[in-house]
Tab-separated table of C-alpha atoms in Angstrom:
chain	number	residue	atom	x	y	z
G	1042	UNK	CA	-23.364	-7.451	23.634
G	1043	UNK	CA	-24.464	-7.701	20.101
G	1044	UNK	CA	-23.673	-5.317	17.546
G	1045	UNK	CA	-26.565	-3.352	17.060
G	1046	UNK	CA	-27.424	-2.824	20.573
G	1047	UNK	CA	-23.527	-1.411	20.907
G	1048	UNK	CA	-24.381	0.691	17.306
G	1049	UNK	CA	-26.974	2.407	19.136
G	1050	UNK	CA	-25.403	2.715	22.187
G	1051	UNK	CA	-21.866	4.403	21.486
G	1052	UNK	CA	-22.623	8.071	20.136
G	1053	UNK	CA	-19.837	9.345	16.996
G	1054	UNK	CA	-16.955	10.838	17.950
G	1055	UNK	CA	-14.017	12.575	16.496
G	1056	UNK	CA	-11.572	10.021	15.254
G	1057	UNK	CA	-8.792	12.517	16.710
G	1058	UNK	CA	-9.767	11.422	20.126
G	1059	UNK	CA	-8.743	7.615	19.223
G	1060	UNK	CA	-6.311	8.117	16.770
G	1061	UNK	CA	-4.216	5.375	17.319
G	1062	UNK	CA	-6.512	2.856	18.261
G	1063	UNK	CA	-7.737	3.296	14.334
G	1064	UNK	CA	-4.661	3.535	13.014
G	1065	UNK	CA	-3.741	0.319	14.216
G	1066	UNK	CA	-6.953	-1.391	12.867
G	1067	UNK	CA	-7.292	-0.385	9.628
G	1068	UNK	CA	-3.445	-1.960	9.917
G	1069	UNK	CA	-4.803	-5.285	11.009
G	1070	UNK	CA	-7.292	-5.120	9.004
G	1071	UNK	CA	-5.638	-4.511	5.734
G	1072	UNK	CA	-2.999	-8.288	6.770
G	1073	UNK	CA	-6.591	-9.683	6.871
G	1074	UNK	CA	-8.101	-9.125	3.680
G	1075	UNK	CA	-5.089	-9.150	1.984
G	1076	UNK	CA	-4.049	-13.172	3.577
G	1077	UNK	CA	-7.475	-13.919	3.345
G	1078	UNK	CA	-9.762	-12.183	0.711
G	1079	UNK	CA	-12.835	-10.499	1.124
G	1080	UNK	CA	-15.565	-12.774	1.358
G	1081	UNK	CA	-13.709	-15.626	4.639
G	1082	UNK	CA	-12.938	-12.223	6.655
G	1083	UNK	CA	-15.304	-11.184	9.546
G	1084	UNK	CA	-14.862	-8.865	11.916
G	1085	UNK	CA	-13.095	-10.931	14.546
G	1086	UNK	CA	-10.748	-12.001	12.440
G	1087	UNK	CA	-9.218	-8.392	12.535
G	1088	UNK	CA	-10.302	-8.593	16.260
G	1089	UNK	CA	-8.281	-11.645	17.114
G	1090	UNK	CA	-4.910	-10.060	15.296
G	1091	UNK	CA	-4.936	-6.735	17.073
G	1092	UNK	CA	-6.321	-8.810	20.914
G	1093	UNK	CA	-9.251	-6.922	22.316
G	1094	UNK	CA	-12.915	-8.340	21.470
G	1095	UNK	CA	-15.318	-8.661	18.237
G	1096	UNK	CA	-17.624	-5.636	19.596
G	1097	UNK	CA	-14.092	-3.185	20.992
G	1098	UNK	CA	-14.102	-3.132	16.614
G	1099	UNK	CA	-17.088	-1.815	16.580
G	1100	UNK	CA	-16.808	0.553	18.806
G	1101	UNK	CA	-14.700	2.263	15.242
G	1102	UNK	CA	-16.557	1.020	12.143
G	1103	UNK	CA	-20.058	0.062	11.232
G	1104	UNK	CA	-19.207	-3.382	10.990
G	1105	UNK	CA	-16.317	-5.550	7.770
G	1106	UNK	CA	-18.521	-3.285	4.851
G	1107	UNK	CA	-17.333	0.259	6.709
G	1108	UNK	CA	-13.896	-1.374	7.577
G	1109	UNK	CA	-12.995	-2.544	3.881
G	1110	UNK	CA	-14.241	0.310	2.650
G	1111	UNK	CA	-11.613	2.053	4.920
G	1112	UNK	CA	-8.772	-0.043	4.422
G	1113	UNK	CA	-9.711	0.652	0.539
G	1114	UNK	CA	-9.141	3.917	1.258
G	1115	UNK	CA	-6.008	3.565	3.381
G	1116	UNK	CA	-4.319	1.494	0.717
G	1117	UNK	CA	-4.888	4.839	-1.352
G	1118	UNK	CA	-3.840	7.593	1.014
G	1119	UNK	CA	-0.439	9.584	0.505
G	1120	UNK	CA	-0.311	9.313	4.553
G	1121	UNK	CA	-2.936	8.463	7.356
G	1122	UNK	CA	-3.912	11.893	9.034
G	1123	UNK	CA	-6.980	11.693	7.190
G	1124	UNK	CA	-7.837	9.183	9.896
G	1125	UNK	CA	-8.422	11.504	12.474
G	1126	UNK	CA	-11.233	13.243	10.674
G	1127	UNK	CA	-13.595	10.510	10.585
G	1128	UNK	CA	-16.281	10.300	12.587
G	1129	UNK	CA	-16.233	6.626	14.564
G	1130	UNK	CA	-17.595	5.131	14.636
G	1131	UNK	CA	-17.620	5.184	10.923
G	1132	UNK	CA	-21.017	4.252	8.755
G	1133	UNK	CA	-21.610	1.809	6.242
G	1134	UNK	CA	-20.629	3.579	2.500
G	1135	UNK	CA	-23.475	3.716	0.315
G	1136	UNK	CA	-23.986	1.096	-2.021
G	1137	UNK	CA	-21.726	1.331	-4.816
G	1138	UNK	CA	-19.847	4.352	-2.645
G	1139	UNK	CA	-16.516	1.607	-2.621
G	1140	UNK	CA	-16.202	1.118	-6.644
G	1141	UNK	CA	-17.838	4.658	-7.591
G	1142	UNK	CA	-14.125	5.578	-4.972
G	1143	UNK	CA	-11.918	3.094	-6.423
G	1144	UNK	CA	-12.666	4.372	-10.548
G	1145	UNK	CA	-11.877	8.166	-9.550
G	1146	UNK	CA	-8.887	5.884	-8.209
G	1147	UNK	CA	-8.391	4.516	-10.933
G	1148	UNK	CA	-8.306	7.053	-13.377
G	1149	UNK	CA	-5.902	9.798	-11.551
G	1150	UNK	CA	-3.359	6.850	-10.806
G	1151	UNK	CA	-3.999	4.812	-13.866
G	1152	UNK	CA	-1.659	7.786	-16.322
G	1153	UNK	CA	1.314	6.234	-17.621
G	1154	UNK	CA	3.527	9.317	-19.150
G	1155	UNK	CA	6.042	7.730	-20.369
G	1156	UNK	CA	3.993	5.056	-22.443
G	1157	UNK	CA	1.247	7.979	-23.482
G	1158	UNK	CA	4.434	9.971	-24.856
G	1159	UNK	CA	6.334	6.632	-26.275
G	1160	UNK	CA	2.849	6.028	-28.132
G	1161	UNK	CA	2.233	9.310	-30.124
G	1162	UNK	CA	5.656	8.258	-31.464
G	1163	UNK	CA	6.357	6.114	-34.569
G	1164	UNK	CA	9.885	4.764	-33.311
G	1165	UNK	CA	12.303	5.842	-30.354
G	1166	UNK	CA	14.645	8.074	-30.119
G	1167	UNK	CA	16.244	5.281	-28.591
G	1168	UNK	CA	14.724	2.399	-27.818
G	1169	UNK	CA	16.641	0.806	-24.963
G	1170	UNK	CA	15.567	4.108	-22.801
G	1171	UNK	CA	12.356	4.197	-24.018
G	1172	UNK	CA	11.730	0.580	-22.969
G	1173	UNK	CA	13.804	0.816	-19.911
G	1174	UNK	CA	11.755	4.336	-18.815
G	1175	UNK	CA	8.441	2.637	-19.739
G	1176	UNK	CA	8.530	-0.195	-18.015
G	1177	UNK	CA	10.154	1.386	-14.883
G	1178	UNK	CA	7.013	3.800	-14.699
G	1179	UNK	CA	5.148	0.358	-14.578
G	1180	UNK	CA	7.271	-0.708	-12.877
G	1181	UNK	CA	7.068	2.281	-9.994
G	1182	UNK	CA	3.847	2.790	-10.047
G	1183	UNK	CA	3.212	-1.512	-9.093
G	1184	UNK	CA	5.741	-0.707	-6.067
G	1185	UNK	CA	3.500	2.592	-4.700
G	1186	UNK	CA	0.325	0.442	-4.793
G	1187	UNK	CA	1.633	-2.188	-3.415
G	1188	UNK	CA	-0.719	-2.511	-0.187
G	1189	UNK	CA	-3.566	-2.033	-2.221
G	1190	UNK	CA	-3.228	-3.469	-5.405
G	1191	UNK	CA	-2.613	-7.015	-3.484
G	1192	UNK	CA	-5.562	-5.827	-1.603
G	1193	UNK	CA	-7.798	-5.911	-4.642
G	1194	UNK	CA	-6.313	-8.562	-6.815
G	1195	UNK	CA	-6.890	-11.053	-3.793
G	1196	UNK	CA	-10.939	-9.048	-3.233
G	1197	UNK	CA	-11.348	-8.856	-7.328
G	1198	UNK	CA	-13.693	-11.940	-8.084
G	1199	UNK	CA	-15.403	-11.241	-4.254
G	1200	UNK	CA	-16.071	-8.544	-4.042
G	1201	UNK	CA	-19.010	-7.085	-5.745
G	1202	UNK	CA	-18.129	-4.969	-9.590
G	1203	UNK	CA	-14.697	-5.210	-7.975
G	1204	UNK	CA	-13.494	-8.236	-11.246
G	1205	UNK	CA	-15.109	-5.395	-13.144
G	1206	UNK	CA	-12.817	-1.770	-12.189
G	1207	UNK	CA	-9.910	-3.610	-12.056
G	1208	UNK	CA	-9.152	-6.331	-14.510
G	1209	UNK	CA	-11.001	-5.412	-17.152
G	1210	UNK	CA	-10.631	-2.058	-16.368
G	1211	UNK	CA	-7.340	-0.843	-15.279
G	1212	UNK	CA	-5.434	-3.967	-16.179
G	1213	UNK	CA	-6.788	-3.906	-19.635
G	1214	UNK	CA	-6.366	-0.795	-19.973
G	1215	UNK	CA	-3.208	-1.034	-19.418
G	1216	UNK	CA	-2.082	-4.084	-21.251
G	1217	UNK	CA	-3.788	-2.527	-24.445
G	1218	UNK	CA	-1.463	0.321	-23.911
G	1219	UNK	CA	1.300	-1.867	-23.591
G	1220	UNK	CA	0.296	-3.853	-26.737
G	1221	UNK	CA	0.438	-0.866	-28.624
G	1222	UNK	CA	3.220	0.226	-28.027
G	1223	UNK	CA	5.402	-3.223	-28.335
G	1224	UNK	CA	3.244	-3.048	-31.721
G	1225	UNK	CA	4.853	0.193	-32.689
G	1226	UNK	CA	8.188	-0.320	-31.522
G	1227	UNK	CA	8.433	-4.280	-33.672
G	1228	UNK	CA	7.445	-2.231	-37.132
G	1229	UNK	CA	10.288	0.236	-36.642
G	1230	UNK	CA	12.487	-2.647	-36.274
G	1231	UNK	CA	13.046	-1.734	-32.829
G	1232	UNK	CA	12.160	-5.160	-31.122
G	1233	UNK	CA	12.478	-8.279	-31.953
G	1234	UNK	CA	9.364	-10.454	-33.490
G	1235	UNK	CA	6.843	-11.852	-31.564
G	1236	UNK	CA	4.717	-14.542	-31.787
G	1237	UNK	CA	1.848	-12.727	-29.672
G	1238	UNK	CA	2.165	-10.148	-28.116
G	1239	UNK	CA	-1.182	-9.165	-26.393
G	1240	UNK	CA	0.712	-12.554	-24.317
G	1241	UNK	CA	4.440	-11.176	-24.140
G	1242	UNK	CA	2.502	-7.735	-22.634
G	1243	UNK	CA	0.875	-9.815	-19.975
G	1244	UNK	CA	4.131	-11.794	-19.271
G	1245	UNK	CA	6.082	-8.430	-18.564
G	1246	UNK	CA	3.099	-7.028	-16.531
G	1247	UNK	CA	2.425	-10.267	-15.021
G	1248	UNK	CA	6.866	-11.414	-14.054
G	1249	UNK	CA	6.998	-7.167	-12.608
G	1250	UNK	CA	3.046	-8.108	-10.742
G	1251	UNK	CA	5.670	-10.532	-8.867
G	1252	UNK	CA	8.508	-8.888	-8.409
G	1253	UNK	CA	6.122	-6.471	-6.510
G	1254	UNK	CA	3.517	-7.990	-5.013
G	1255	UNK	CA	4.559	-11.979	-4.395
G	1256	UNK	CA	7.744	-11.643	-3.932
G	1257	UNK	CA	7.906	-9.478	-0.830
G	1258	UNK	CA	5.744	-12.003	0.872
G	1259	UNK	CA	7.748	-14.941	-0.223
G	1260	UNK	CA	10.242	-15.625	3.407
G	1261	UNK	CA	12.400	-16.931	1.559
G	1262	UNK	CA	12.855	-13.813	-0.516
G	1263	UNK	CA	12.436	-11.104	1.104
G	1264	UNK	CA	15.509	-10.942	1.880
G	1265	UNK	CA	16.596	-9.755	-1.794
G	1266	UNK	CA	17.563	-6.068	-1.871
G	1267	UNK	CA	14.798	-3.827	-3.420
G	1268	UNK	CA	16.437	-1.800	-5.301
G	1269	UNK	CA	18.369	-4.750	-6.526
G	1270	UNK	CA	15.090	-6.236	-7.428
G	1271	UNK	CA	14.442	-4.065	-9.651
G	1272	UNK	CA	17.055	-3.796	-11.648
G	1273	UNK	CA	17.379	-7.465	-12.409
G	1274	UNK	CA	13.327	-7.176	-13.884
G	1275	UNK	CA	13.943	-4.267	-16.249
G	1276	UNK	CA	17.076	-5.736	-17.126
G	1277	UNK	CA	16.058	-8.972	-18.085
G	1278	UNK	CA	12.543	-7.059	-18.878
G	1279	UNK	CA	14.785	-4.982	-21.429
G	1280	UNK	CA	17.430	-7.215	-23.353
G	1281	UNK	CA	14.800	-10.408	-23.327
G	1282	UNK	CA	12.667	-7.710	-25.897
G	1283	UNK	CA	15.540	-5.677	-27.727
G	1284	UNK	CA	17.099	-7.591	-31.458
G	1285	UNK	CA	20.435	-8.950	-31.466
G	1286	UNK	CA	21.353	-6.757	-34.209
G	1287	UNK	CA	19.730	-3.275	-32.998
G	1288	UNK	CA	18.590	-1.381	-36.126
G	1289	UNK	CA	20.498	2.050	-36.619
């Protein structure tokens, strides 16, 4: 039976009839998209992971575009209960609907109160505390959205428009803010002189990204405790930025 025939034969149902299966589908698809990226991932790959026939997947989603959109929304959600309110099969999203949703998420989640507060000051009341707080804020935001960020990084250059929203949008805002912060504190004599502030900001974000988005999937490093990795990362970054003889 072809995909189109399956779509015509299956009535739309509430997902709570089989919500557990839909959650299993989303988790399986997330793993496939994270490993293979958007272009190389096929519905058949997800079916193989689940141990079902490809046609079974089309009982829940109309196709790969609908599945990718569903996974994106799943990684941005605080819980899985919303899946029970969907009608299945989940339809193919309208053009640009996935990007519009991501743009909304980036606007909502792409805020760094400690960084933004620090930028309003010409100097820190206590630089070590402030710097550690700014970097910890970024670390924990990345940790909270780990699955979604891995998915976006893997597919950024493949899904139309995603690179512009993610790489040139959200990430650029973070780098610009962190660069401005470092520049301000260097001028205040609270951070050691930097040869290239923008490059330093990029290295900081990539170090935090490695700890959160690559290290957890390295089979030789999965035994490390999350708290220990966070502390080691932040201690290393903070100590590397502070001057040898801090300004009083």
